[in-house]
mmCIF file of C-alpha atoms and ligand atoms in Angstrom:
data_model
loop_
_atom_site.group_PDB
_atom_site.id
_atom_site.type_symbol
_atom_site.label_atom_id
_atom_site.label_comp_id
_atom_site.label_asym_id
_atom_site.label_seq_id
_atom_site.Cartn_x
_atom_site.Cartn_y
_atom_site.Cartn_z
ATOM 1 C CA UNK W 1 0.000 0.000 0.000
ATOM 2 C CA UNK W 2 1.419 3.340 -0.919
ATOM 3 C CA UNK W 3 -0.156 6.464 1.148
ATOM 4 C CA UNK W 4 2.361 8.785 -0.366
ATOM 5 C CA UNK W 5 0.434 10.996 -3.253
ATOM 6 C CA UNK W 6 1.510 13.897 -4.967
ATOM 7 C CA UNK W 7 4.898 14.902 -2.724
ATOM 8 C CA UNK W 8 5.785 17.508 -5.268
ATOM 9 C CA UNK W 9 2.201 19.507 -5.383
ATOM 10 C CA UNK W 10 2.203 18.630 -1.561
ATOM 11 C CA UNK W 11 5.235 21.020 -1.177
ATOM 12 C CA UNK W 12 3.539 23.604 -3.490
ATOM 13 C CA UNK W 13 0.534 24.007 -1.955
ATOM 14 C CA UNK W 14 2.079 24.205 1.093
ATOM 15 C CA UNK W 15 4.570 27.646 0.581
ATOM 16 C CA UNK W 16 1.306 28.904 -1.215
ATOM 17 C CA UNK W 17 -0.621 28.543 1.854
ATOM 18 C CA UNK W 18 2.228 29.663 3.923
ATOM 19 C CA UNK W 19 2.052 32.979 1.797
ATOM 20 C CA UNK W 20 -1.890 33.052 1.809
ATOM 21 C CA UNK W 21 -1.560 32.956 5.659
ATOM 22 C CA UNK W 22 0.139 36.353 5.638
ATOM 23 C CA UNK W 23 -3.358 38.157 4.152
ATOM 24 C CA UNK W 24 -5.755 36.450 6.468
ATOM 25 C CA UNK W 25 -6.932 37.044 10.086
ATOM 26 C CA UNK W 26 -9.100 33.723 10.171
ATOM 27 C CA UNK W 27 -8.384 30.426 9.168
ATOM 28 C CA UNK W 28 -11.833 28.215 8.514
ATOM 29 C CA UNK W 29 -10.522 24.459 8.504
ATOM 30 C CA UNK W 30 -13.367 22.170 7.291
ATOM 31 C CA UNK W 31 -13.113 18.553 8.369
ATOM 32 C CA UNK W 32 -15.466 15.914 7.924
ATOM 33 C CA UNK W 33 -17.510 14.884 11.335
ATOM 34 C CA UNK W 34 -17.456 11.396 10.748
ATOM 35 C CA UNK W 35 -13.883 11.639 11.156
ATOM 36 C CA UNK W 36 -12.819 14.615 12.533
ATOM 37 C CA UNK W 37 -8.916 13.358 13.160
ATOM 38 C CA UNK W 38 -8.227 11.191 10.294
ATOM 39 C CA UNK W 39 -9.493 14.160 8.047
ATOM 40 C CA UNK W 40 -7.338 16.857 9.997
ATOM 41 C CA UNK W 41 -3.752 17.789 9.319
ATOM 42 C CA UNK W 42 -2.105 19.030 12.347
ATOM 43 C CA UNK W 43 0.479 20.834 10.321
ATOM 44 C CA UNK W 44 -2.465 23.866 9.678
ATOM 45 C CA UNK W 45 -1.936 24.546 13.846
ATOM 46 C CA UNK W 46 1.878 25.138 13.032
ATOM 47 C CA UNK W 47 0.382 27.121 9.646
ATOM 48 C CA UNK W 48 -1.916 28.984 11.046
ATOM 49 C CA UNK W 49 -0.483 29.750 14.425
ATOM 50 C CA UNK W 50 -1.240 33.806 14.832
ATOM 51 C CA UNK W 51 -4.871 33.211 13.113
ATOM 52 C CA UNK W 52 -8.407 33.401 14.465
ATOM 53 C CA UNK W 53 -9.339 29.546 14.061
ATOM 54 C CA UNK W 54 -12.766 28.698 13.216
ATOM 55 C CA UNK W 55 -13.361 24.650 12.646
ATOM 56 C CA UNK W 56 -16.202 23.653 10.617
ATOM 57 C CA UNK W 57 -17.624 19.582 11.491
ATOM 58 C CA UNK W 58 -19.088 19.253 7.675
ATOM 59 C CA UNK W 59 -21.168 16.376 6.717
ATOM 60 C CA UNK W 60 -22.739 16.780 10.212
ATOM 61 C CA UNK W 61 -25.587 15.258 8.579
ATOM 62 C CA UNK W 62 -23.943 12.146 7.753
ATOM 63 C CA UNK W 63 -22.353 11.960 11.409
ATOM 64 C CA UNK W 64 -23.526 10.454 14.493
ATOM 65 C CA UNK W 65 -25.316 13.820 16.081
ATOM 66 C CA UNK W 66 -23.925 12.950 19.899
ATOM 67 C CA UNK W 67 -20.165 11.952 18.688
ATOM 68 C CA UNK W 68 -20.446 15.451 16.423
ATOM 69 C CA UNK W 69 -21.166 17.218 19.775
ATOM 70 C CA UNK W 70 -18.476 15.730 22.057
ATOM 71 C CA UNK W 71 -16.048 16.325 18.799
ATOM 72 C CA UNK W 72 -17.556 20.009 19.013
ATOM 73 C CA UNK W 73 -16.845 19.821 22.904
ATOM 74 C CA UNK W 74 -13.212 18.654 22.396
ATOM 75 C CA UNK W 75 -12.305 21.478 19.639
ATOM 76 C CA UNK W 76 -14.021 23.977 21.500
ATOM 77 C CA UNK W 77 -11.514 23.324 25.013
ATOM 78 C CA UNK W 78 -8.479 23.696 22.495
ATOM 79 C CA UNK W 79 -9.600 27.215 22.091
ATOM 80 C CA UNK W 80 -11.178 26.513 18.334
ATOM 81 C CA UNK W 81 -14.807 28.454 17.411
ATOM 82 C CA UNK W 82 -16.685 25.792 16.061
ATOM 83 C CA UNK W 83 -19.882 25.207 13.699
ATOM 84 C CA UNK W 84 -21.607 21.403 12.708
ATOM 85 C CA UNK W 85 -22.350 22.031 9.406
ATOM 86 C CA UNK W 86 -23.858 20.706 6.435
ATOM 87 C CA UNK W 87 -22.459 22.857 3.433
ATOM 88 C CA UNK W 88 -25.208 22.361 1.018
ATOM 89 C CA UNK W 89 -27.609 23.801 2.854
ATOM 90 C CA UNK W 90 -28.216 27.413 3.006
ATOM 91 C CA UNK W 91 -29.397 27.560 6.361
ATOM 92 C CA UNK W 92 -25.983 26.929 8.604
ATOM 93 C CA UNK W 93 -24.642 29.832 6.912
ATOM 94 C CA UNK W 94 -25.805 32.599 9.416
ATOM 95 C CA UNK W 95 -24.633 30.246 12.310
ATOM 96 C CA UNK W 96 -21.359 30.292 10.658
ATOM 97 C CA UNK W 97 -21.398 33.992 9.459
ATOM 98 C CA UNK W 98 -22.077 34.793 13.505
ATOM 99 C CA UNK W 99 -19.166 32.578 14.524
ATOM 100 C CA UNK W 100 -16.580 34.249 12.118
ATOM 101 C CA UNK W 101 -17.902 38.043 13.494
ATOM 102 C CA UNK W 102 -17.055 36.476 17.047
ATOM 103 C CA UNK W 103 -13.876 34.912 16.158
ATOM 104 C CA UNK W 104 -12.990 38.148 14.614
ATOM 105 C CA UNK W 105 -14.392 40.913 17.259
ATOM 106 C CA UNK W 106 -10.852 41.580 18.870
ATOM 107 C CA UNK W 107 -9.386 42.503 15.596
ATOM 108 C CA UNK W 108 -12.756 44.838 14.465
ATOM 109 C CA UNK W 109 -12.310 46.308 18.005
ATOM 110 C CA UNK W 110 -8.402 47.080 17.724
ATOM 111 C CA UNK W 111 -9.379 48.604 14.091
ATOM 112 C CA UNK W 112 -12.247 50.771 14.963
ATOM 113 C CA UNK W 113 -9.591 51.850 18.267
ATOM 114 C CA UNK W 114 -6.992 53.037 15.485
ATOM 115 C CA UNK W 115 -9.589 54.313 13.541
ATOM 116 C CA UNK W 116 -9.684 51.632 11.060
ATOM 117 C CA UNK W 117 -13.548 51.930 9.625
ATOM 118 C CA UNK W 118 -14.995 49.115 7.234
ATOM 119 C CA UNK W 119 -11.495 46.689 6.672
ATOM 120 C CA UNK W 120 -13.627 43.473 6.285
ATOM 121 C CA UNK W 121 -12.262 40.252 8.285
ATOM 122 C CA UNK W 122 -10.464 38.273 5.521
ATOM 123 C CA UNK W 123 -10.530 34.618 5.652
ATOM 124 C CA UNK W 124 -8.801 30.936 3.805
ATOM 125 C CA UNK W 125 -10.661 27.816 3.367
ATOM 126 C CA UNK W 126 -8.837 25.050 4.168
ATOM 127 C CA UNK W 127 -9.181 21.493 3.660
ATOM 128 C CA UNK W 128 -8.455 17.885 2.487
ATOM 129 C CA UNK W 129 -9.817 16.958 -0.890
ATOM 130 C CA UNK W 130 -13.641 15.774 -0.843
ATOM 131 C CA UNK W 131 -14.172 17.510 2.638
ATOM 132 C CA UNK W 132 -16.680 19.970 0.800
ATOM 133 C CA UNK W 133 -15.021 23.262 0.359
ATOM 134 C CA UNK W 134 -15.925 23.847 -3.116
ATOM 135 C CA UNK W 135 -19.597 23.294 -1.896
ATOM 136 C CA UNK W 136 -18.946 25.649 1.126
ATOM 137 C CA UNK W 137 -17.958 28.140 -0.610
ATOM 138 C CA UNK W 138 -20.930 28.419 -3.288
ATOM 139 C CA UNK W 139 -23.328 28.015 -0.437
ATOM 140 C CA UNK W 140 -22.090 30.755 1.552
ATOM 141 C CA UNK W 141 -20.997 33.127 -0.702
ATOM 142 C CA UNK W 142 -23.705 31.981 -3.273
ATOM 143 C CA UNK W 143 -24.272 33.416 -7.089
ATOM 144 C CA UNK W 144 -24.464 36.959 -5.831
ATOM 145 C CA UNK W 145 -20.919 36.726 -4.468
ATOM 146 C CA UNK W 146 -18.633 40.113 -6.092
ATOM 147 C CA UNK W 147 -15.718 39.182 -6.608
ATOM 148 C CA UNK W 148 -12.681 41.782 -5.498
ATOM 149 C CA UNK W 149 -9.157 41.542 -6.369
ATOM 150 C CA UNK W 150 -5.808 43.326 -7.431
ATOM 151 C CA UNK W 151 -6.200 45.812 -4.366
ATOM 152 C CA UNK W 152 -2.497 47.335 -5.272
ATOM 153 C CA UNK W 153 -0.266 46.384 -2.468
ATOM 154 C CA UNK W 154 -2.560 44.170 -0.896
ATOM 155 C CA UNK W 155 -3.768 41.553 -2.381
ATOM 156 C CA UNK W 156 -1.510 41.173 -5.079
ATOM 157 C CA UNK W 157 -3.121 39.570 -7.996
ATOM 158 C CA UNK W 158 -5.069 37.328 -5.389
ATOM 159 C CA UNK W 159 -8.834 37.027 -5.971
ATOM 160 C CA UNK W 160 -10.817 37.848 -3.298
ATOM 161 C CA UNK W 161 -15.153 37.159 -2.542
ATOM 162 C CA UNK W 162 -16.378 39.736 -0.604
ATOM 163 C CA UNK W 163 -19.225 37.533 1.742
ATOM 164 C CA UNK W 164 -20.620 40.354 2.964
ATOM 165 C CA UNK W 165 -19.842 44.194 4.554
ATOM 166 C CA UNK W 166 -17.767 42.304 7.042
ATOM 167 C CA UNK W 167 -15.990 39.488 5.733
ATOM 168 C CA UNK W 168 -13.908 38.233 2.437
ATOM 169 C CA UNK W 169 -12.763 35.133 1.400
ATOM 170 C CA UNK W 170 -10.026 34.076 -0.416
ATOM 171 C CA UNK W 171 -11.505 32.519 -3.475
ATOM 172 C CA UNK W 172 -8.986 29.103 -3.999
ATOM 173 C CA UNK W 173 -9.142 26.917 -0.781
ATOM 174 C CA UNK W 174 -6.239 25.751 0.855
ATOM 175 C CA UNK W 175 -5.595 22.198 0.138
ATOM 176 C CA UNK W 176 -4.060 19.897 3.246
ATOM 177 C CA UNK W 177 -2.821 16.375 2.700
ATOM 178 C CA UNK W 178 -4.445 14.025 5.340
ATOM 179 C CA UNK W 179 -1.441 12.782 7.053
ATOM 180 C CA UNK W 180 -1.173 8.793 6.931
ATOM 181 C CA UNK W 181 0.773 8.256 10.211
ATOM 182 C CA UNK W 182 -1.110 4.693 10.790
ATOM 183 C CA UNK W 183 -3.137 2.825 8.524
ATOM 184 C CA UNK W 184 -6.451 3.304 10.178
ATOM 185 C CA UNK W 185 -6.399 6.558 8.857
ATOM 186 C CA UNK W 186 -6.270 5.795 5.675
ATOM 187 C CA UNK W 187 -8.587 3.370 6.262
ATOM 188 C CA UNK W 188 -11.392 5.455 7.374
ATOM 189 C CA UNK W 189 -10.652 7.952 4.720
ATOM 190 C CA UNK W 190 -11.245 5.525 2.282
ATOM 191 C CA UNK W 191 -14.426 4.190 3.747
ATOM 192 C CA UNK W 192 -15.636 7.788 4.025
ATOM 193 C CA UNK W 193 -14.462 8.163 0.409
ATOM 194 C CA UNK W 194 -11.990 10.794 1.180
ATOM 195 C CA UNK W 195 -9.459 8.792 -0.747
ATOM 196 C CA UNK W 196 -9.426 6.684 -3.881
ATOM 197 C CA UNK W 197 -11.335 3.235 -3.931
ATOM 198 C CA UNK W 198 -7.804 1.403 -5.588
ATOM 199 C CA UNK W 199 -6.011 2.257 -2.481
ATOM 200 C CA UNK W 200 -7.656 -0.605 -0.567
ATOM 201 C CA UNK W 201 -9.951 -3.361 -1.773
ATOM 202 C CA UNK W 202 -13.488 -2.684 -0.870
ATOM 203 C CA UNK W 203 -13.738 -5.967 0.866
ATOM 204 C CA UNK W 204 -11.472 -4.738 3.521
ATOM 205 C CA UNK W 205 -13.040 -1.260 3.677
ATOM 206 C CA UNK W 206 -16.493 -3.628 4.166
ATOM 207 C CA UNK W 207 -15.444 -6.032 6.309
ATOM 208 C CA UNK W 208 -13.757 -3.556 8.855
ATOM 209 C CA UNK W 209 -17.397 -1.761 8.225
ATOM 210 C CA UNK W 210 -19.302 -4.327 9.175
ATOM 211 C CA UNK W 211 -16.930 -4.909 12.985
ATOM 212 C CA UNK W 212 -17.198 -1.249 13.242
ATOM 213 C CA UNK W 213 -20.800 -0.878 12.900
ATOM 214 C CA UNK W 214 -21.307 -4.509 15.373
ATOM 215 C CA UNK W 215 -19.369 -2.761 17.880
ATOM 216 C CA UNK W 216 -20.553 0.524 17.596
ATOM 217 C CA UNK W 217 -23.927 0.500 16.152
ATOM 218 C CA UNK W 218 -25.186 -2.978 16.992
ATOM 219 C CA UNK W 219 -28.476 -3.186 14.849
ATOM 220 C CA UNK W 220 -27.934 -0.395 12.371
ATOM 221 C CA UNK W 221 -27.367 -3.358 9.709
ATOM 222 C CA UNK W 222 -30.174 -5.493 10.351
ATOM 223 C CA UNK W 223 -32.177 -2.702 9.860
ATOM 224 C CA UNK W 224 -31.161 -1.472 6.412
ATOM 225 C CA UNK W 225 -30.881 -5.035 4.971
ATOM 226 C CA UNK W 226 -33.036 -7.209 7.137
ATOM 227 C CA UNK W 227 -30.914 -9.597 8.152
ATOM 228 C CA UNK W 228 -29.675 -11.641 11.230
ATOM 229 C CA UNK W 229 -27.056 -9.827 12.840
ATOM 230 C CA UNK W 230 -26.281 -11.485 15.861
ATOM 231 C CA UNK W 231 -24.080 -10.769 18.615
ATOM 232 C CA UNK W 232 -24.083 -7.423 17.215
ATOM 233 C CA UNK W 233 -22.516 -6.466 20.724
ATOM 234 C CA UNK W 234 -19.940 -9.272 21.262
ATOM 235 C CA UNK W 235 -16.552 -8.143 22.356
ATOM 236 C CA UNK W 236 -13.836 -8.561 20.349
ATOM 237 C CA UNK W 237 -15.825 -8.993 16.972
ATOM 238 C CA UNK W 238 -14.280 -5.902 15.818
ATOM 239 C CA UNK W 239 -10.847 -5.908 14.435
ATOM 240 C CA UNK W 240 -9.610 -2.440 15.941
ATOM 241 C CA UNK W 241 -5.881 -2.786 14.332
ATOM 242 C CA UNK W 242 -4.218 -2.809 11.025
ATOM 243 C CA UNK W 243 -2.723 -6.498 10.816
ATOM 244 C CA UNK W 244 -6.312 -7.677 11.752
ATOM 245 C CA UNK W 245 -7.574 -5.309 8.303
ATOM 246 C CA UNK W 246 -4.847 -7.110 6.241
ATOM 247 C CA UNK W 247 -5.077 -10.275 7.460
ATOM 248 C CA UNK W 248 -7.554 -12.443 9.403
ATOM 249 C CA UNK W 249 -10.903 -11.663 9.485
ATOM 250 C CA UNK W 250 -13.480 -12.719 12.144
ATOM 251 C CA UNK W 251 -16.127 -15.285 10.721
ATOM 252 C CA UNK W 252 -19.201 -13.175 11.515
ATOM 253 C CA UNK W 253 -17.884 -10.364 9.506
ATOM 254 C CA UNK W 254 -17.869 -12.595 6.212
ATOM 255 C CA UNK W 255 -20.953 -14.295 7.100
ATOM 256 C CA UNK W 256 -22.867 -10.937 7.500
ATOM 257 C CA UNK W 257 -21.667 -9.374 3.955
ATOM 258 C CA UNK W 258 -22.688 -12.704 2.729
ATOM 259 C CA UNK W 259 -25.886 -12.060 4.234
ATOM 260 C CA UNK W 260 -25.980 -8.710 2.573
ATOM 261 C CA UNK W 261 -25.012 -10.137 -1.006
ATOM 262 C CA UNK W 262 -27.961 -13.054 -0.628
ATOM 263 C CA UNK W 263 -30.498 -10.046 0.517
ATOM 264 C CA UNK W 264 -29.232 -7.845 -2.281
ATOM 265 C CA UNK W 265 -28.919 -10.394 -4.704
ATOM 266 C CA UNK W 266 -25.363 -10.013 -5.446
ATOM 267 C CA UNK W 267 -24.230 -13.636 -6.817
ATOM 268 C CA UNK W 268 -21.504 -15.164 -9.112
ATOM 269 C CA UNK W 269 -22.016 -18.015 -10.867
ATOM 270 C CA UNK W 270 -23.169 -21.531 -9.046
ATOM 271 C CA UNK W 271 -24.595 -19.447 -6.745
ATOM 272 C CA UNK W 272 -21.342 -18.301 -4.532
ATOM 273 C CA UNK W 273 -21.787 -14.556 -2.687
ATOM 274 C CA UNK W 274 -20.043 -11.825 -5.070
ATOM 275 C CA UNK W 275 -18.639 -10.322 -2.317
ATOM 276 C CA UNK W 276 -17.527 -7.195 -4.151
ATOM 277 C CA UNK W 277 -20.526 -6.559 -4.954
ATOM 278 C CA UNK W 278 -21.888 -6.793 -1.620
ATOM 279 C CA UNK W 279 -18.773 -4.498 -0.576
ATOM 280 C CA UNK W 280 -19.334 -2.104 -2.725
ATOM 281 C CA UNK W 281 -23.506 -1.680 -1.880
ATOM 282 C CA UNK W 282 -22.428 -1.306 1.708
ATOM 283 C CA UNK W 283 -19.831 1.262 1.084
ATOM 284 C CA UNK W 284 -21.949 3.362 -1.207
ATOM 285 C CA UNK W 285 -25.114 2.667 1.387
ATOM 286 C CA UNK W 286 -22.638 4.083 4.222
ATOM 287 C CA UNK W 287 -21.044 7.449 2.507
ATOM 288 C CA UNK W 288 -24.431 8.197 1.307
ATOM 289 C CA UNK W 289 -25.992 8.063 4.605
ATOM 290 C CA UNK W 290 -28.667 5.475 3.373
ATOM 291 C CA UNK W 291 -27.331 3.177 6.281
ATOM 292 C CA UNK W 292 -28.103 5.980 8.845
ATOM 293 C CA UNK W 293 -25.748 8.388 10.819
ATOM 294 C CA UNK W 294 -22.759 6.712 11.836
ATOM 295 C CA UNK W 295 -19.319 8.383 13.003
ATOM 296 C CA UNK W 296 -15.832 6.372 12.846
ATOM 297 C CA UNK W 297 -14.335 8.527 15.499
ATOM 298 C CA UNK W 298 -14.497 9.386 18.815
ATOM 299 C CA UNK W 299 -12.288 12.346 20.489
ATOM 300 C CA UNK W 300 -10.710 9.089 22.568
ATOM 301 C CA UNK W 301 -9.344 7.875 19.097
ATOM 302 C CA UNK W 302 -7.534 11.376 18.892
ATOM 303 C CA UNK W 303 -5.807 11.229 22.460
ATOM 304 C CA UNK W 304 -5.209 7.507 21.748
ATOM 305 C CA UNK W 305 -2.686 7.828 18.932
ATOM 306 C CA UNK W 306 -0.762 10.675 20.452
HETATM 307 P P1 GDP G 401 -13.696 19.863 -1.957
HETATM 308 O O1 GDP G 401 -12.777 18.938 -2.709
HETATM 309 O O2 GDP G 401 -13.237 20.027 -0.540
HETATM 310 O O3 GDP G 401 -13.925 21.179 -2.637
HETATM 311 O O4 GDP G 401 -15.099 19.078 -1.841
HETATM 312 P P2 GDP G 401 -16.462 19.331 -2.644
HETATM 313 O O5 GDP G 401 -17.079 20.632 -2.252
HETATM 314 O O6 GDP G 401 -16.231 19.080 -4.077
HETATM 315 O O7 GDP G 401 -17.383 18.161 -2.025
HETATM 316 C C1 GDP G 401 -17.116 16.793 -2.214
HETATM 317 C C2 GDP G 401 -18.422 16.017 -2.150
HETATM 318 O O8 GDP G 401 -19.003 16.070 -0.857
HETATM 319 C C3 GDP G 401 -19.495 16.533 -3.101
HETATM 320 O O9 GDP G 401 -20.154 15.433 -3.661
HETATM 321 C C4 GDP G 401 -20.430 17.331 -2.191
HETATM 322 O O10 GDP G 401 -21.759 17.359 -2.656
HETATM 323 C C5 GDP G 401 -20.343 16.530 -0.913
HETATM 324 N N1 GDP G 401 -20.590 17.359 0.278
HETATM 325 C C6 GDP G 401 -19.977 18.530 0.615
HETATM 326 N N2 GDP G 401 -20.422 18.979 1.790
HETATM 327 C C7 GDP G 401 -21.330 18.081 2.237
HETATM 328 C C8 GDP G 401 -22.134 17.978 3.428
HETATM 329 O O11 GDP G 401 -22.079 18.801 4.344
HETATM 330 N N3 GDP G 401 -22.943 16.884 3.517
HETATM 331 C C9 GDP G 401 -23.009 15.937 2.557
HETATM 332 N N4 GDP G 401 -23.834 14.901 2.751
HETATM 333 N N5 GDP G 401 -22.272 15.991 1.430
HETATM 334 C C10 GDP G 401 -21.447 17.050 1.276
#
């Protein structure tokens, strides 16, 4: 398994941002709620170490509502703002619009002190891929956006959107590289489909799924597929570690995505399970919430791997 993409745009994007840092006051980080730490890269604290932060849970309506909250909980005691968002919907905008004018109200207050009338907050967007920036962005700022740009001096040639009196965004996100220090993260990237499919089979991704959801959401499954899913909260039918995702899986874990290939009619020839198949309905099912709300992280997992 190689986890190491794109080293040379990596490096890019990363002096870029360093230079976008020096025009902003906030930094808005989006990460995706299901997995707040496997979709964060640290390196943005060292980045964006002067800056208002404002964290954004997106896909909150994919997430598990009361992990989103003790995620929100955990950010907020590191001194983040925070908003649970779901950036396709208009109506979280004024939440987060509100948040920014608080994370910002020192700075308007030292400007209006020096006599500094109407310098709108300016903010970055940053992200890994497929977190929903792109999305963000059009939601907030919308059609109507103006776009501003080649203030002399100032800006530099950068393109700003002006979201309102108060605040302007830099109009190209930041892009941050999940970082792959263990192989569950990239696990539950993939599974959330922040990654590429290739990088792991989609049996794995399904199989580890299926312990997950046993362990953590004991009859979630037998719900969406109406099936037998027994012992749903026996210890140890999860595999929790890497050589278990490679290697041995537990029995009840293959029996229940054959279970979900008989239900779904997934079959090869002489009637055997096509178990990619099955894999592959489950995945899809999950990222597109059709299996229900369902989170792969708890803050614990954070302080666990430090
Ligand atoms: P970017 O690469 O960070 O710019 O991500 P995009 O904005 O292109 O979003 C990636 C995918 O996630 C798209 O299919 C979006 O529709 C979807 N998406 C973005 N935000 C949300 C959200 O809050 N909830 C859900 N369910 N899907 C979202």
């Amino acid at each position: 398994m190689n986890y190491q993409w794109y080293p040379g745009h990596m490096t890019k994007a990363r002096r870029m941002m360093q230079e976008d840092m020096k025009l902003i006051d906030l930094v808005i980080e989006l990460i995706d709620a299901r997995i707040p730490f496997s979709s964060r890269n640290p390196d943005i604290d060292e980045l964006g170490k002067n800056k208002q932060r404002l964290i954004l849970l997106n896909k909150a309506d994919l997430a598990d509502e009361r992990r989103t909250e003790a995620w929100a909980d955990y950010f907020r005691k590191k001194g983040f703002y925070v908003v649970k968002l779901d950036a396709r919907a208009k109506n979280g905008m004024k939440t987060v619009g509100s948040m920014i004018a608080e994370a910002c109200r020192e700075k308007i207050e030292r400007d209006r002190k020096r006599g500094i009338k109407n310098r709108p907050v300016r903010a970055m967007i940053v992200g890994i891929p497929n977190v929903g920036k792109s999305t963000f962005i059009n939601t907030y700022a919308g059609k109507a956006c103006a776009k501003t740009g080649n203030k002399p001096g100032v800006t530099r040639g950068k393109q700003w959107i002006r979201l309102n009196k108060d605040v302007e965004l830099l109009d190209t996100p930041g892009i941050l590289w999940p970082k792959f220090d263990d192989q569950m993260i990239g696990l539950r990237l993939a599974v959330t489909g922040a990654i590429r499919d290739e990088i792991l089979q989609t049996e794995e991704m399904a199989l580890w799924l299926i312990g997950y959801m046993r362990k953590n959401y004991p009859g979630m499954l037998k719900q969406r597929y109406l099936i037998a899913e027994d012992g749903g909260t026996e210890e140890n039918s999860s595999p929790e570690n890497a050589e278990e995702v490679s290697g041995e899986w537990k029995k009840a874990e293959v029996a229940l995505l054959a279970e979900i290939a008989r239900v779904r009619g997934c079959r090869l020839k002489g009637d055997v399970p096509d178990y990619a198949k099955a894999a592959q309905l489950l995945i899809d099912d999950f990222r597109s919430g059709r299996l229900g709300r369902i989170s792969l992280e708890e803050p614990e997992d954070a302080e666990k791997t430090k």
